[in-house]
Coordinates of C-alpha atoms in Angstrom, one line a residue:
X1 CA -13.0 30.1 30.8
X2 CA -14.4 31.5 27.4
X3 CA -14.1 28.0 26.0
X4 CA -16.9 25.5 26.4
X5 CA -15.6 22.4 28.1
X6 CA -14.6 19.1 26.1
X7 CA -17.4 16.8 25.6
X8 CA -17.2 13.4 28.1
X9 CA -15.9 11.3 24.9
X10 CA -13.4 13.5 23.5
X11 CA -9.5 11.8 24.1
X12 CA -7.1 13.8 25.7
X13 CA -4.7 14.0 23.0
X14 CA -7.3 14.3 19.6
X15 CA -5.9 14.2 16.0
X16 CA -4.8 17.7 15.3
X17 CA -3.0 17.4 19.0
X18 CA -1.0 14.0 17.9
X19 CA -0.3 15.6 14.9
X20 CA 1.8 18.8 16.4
X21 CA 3.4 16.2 19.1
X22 CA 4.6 14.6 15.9
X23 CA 5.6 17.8 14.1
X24 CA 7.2 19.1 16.9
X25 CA 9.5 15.6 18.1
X26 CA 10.3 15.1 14.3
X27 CA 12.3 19.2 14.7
X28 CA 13.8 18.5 18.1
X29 CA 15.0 14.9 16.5
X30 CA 16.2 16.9 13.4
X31 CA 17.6 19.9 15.2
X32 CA 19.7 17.3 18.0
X33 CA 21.1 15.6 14.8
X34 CA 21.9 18.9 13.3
X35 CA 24.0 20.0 16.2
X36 CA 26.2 16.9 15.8
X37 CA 26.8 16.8 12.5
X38 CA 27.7 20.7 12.4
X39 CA 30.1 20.4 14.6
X40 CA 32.1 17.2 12.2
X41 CA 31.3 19.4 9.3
X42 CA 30.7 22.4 9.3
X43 CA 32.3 24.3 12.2
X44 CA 35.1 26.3 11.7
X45 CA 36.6 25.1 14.7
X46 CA 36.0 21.5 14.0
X47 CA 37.4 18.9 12.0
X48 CA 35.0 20.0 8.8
X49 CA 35.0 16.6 7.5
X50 CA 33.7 15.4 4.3
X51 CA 30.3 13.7 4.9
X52 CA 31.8 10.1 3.6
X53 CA 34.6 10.2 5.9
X54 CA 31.7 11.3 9.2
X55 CA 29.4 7.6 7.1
X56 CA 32.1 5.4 7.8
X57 CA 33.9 6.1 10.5
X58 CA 33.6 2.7 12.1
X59 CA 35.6 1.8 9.5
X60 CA 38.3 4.9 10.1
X61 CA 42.0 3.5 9.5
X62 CA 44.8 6.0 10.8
X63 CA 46.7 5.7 7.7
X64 CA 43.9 7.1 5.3
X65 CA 42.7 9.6 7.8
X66 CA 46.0 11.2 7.8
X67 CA 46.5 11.6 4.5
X68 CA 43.3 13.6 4.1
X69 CA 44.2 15.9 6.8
X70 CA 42.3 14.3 10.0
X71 CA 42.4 11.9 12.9
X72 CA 40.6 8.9 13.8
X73 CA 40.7 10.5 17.1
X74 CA 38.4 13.0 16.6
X75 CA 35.6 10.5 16.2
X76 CA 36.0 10.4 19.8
X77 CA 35.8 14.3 20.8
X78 CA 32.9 14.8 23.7
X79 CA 32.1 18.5 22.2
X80 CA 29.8 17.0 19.6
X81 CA 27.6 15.1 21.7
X82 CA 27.3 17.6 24.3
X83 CA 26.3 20.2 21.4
X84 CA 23.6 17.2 20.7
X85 CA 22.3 17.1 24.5
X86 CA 22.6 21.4 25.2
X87 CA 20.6 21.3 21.9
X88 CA 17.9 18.7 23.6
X89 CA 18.0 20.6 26.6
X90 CA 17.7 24.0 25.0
X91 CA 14.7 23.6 22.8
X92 CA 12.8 21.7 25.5
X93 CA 12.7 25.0 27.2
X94 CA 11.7 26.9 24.6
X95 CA 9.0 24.2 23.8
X96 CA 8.0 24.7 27.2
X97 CA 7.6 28.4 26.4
X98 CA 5.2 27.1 23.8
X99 CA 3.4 25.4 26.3
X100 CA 2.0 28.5 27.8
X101 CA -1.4 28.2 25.9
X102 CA -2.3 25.3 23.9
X103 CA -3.5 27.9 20.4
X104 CA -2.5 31.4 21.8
X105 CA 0.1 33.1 20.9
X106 CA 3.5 33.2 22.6
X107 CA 3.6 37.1 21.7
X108 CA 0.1 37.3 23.2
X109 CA 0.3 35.8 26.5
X110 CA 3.9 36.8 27.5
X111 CA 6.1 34.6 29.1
X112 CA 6.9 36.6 32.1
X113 CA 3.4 36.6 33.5
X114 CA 4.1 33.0 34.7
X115 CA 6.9 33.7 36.7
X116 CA 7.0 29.5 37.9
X117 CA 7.7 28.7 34.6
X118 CA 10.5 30.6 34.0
X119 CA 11.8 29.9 37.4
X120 CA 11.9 26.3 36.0
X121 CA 13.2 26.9 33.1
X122 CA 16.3 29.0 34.6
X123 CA 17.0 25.9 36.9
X124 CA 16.8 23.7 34.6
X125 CA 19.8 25.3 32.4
X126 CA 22.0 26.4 35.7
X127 CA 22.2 22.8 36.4
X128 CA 23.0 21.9 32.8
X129 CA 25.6 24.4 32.8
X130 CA 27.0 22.9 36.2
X131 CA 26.9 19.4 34.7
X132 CA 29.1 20.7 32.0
X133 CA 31.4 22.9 33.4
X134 CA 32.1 21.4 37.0
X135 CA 34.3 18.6 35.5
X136 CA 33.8 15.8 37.7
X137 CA 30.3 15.7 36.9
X138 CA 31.3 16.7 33.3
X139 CA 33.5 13.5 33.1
X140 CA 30.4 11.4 35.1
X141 CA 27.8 12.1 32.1
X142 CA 30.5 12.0 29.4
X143 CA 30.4 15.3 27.9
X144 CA 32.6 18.5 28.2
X145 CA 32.2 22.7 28.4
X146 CA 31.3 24.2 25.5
X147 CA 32.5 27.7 23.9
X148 CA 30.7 31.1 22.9
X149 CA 30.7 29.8 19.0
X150 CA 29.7 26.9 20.1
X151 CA 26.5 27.8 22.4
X152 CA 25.5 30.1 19.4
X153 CA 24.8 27.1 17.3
X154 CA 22.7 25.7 20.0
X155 CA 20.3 28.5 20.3
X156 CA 20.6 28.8 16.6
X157 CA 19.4 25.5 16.2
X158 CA 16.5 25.2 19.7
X159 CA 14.9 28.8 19.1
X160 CA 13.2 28.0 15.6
X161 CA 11.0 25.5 17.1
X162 CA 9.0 28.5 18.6
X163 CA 8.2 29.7 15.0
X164 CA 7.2 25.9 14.2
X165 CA 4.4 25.8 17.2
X166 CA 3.5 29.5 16.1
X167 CA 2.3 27.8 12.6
X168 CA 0.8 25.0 13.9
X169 CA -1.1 27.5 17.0
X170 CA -2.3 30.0 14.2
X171 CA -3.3 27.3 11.5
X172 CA -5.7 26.0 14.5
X173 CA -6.9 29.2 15.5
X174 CA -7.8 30.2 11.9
X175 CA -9.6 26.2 12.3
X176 CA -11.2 27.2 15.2
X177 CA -12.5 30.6 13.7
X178 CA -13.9 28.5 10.5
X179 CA -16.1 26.4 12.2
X180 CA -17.6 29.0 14.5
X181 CA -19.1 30.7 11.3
X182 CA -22.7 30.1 11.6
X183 CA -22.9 28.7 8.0
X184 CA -20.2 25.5 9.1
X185 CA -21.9 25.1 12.6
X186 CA -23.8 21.5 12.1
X187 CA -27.7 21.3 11.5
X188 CA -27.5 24.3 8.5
X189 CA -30.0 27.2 8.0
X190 CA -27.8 29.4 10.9
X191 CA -29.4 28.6 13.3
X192 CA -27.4 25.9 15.2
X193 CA -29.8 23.6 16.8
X194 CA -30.8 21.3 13.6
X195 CA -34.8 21.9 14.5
X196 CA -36.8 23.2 11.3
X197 CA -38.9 26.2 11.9
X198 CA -42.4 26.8 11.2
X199 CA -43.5 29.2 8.2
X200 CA -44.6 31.1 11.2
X201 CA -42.2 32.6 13.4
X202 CA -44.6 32.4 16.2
X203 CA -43.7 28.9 17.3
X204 CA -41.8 25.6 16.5
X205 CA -43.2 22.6 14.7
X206 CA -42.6 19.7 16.4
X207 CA -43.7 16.4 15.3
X208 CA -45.7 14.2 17.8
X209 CA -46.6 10.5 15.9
X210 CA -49.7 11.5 13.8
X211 CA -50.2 15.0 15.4
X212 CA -48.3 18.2 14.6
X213 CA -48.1 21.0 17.8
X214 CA -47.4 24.4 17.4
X215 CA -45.2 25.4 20.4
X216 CA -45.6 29.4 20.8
X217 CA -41.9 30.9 21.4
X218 CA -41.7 32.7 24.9
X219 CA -43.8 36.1 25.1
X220 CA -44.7 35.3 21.1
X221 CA -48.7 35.3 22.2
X222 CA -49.0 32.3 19.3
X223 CA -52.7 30.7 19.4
X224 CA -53.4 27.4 21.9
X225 CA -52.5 24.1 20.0
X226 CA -55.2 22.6 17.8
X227 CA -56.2 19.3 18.9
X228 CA -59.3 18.7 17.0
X229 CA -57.2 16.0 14.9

């Protein structure tokens, strides 16, 4: 309520607001592909394949894949796709912490005064986590349970994209805070309307075709307008 409202031709999504949709899609795409290739590469548990073997493996033959120490099988494993979707599942939820205020900060406005939200947000993962752990349904949507090493690379990975929306929130704050400064507000000389002021500071000049009135401010007892001209 301490904000004025948005003028009648103002879009609904402006330019700086496009611009953190974009910011923030471009790390959940980033951070889903992560999870997948972690898993081929990098994961002690995994097949830690070398990133020309993980380029071509439409192309795997059994033979080769063998002899440097791997399967063509394991292109076919469910655990790195479902590390991809608990990622895209995961950081929605903590972009829909984000989403508490539009430029506050998550640290000002506390997530558990809106206690709806994170009633959503708990649903949302206990029927993720029944999707992958009752195996009929697990088997339906083609992915599989996932381990404690595992789910620590998916919160590893979701969780920074509150520290992305924190830079983005305070760069428009600070915005905001700029061009409330009296010397950026638009019509100069600080005082925010754009009408010049008389030498006097009795009244306002205002300019009527050929004639020039002297408007007295309120309780500034100025003299009655001159209309000998």
């Amino acid at each position: 309520m301490a904000r004025p409202p948005r003028r009648l031709n103002e879009p609904i999504v402006n330019g700086w607001l496009f611009f953190r949709y974009v910011v923030i899609g471009l790390y959940v795409g980033a951070a889903t592909a992560a999870g997948f290739l972690w898993w081929y590469v990098s994961f002690a548990a995994g097949p830690r394949l070398p990133w020309r073997a993980l380029t071509s493996f439409q192309t795997c033959k059994e033979a080769a894949a063998v002899t440097a120490g791997y399967s063509c099988k394991v292109f076919s494993d469910l655990r790195p796709r479902t590390i991809a979707m608990s990622v895209l599942v995961i950081v929605e939820m903590f972009n829909a912490l984000n989403n508490i205020s539009e430029n506050s900060s998550l640290f000002a406005i506390p997530p558990w005064d809106n206690s709806w939200l994170l009633a959503a947000i708990s649903t949302s993962i206990a029927l993720h986590c029944l999707i992958m752990y009752c195996r009929p349904l697990a088997a339906l949507f083609g992915i599989t349970a996932l381990g404690r090493a595992e789910w620590k690379a998916v919160v590893a990975l979701s969780a920074p994209v509150i520290l992305v929306d924190e830079v983005l929130k305070l760069l428009a704050r600070r915005a905001a805070a700029a061009a409330a400064r009296p010397g950026k507000r638009r019509g100069g000389g600080g005082n925010g309307g754009g009408v010049p002021r008389s030498e006097s500071s009795s009244g306002l000049l205002l300019p009527l075709g050929s004639i020039q009135v002297v408007s007295p401010l309120v309780g500034g007892g100025g003299s009655e307008p001159d209309k000998s001209n």
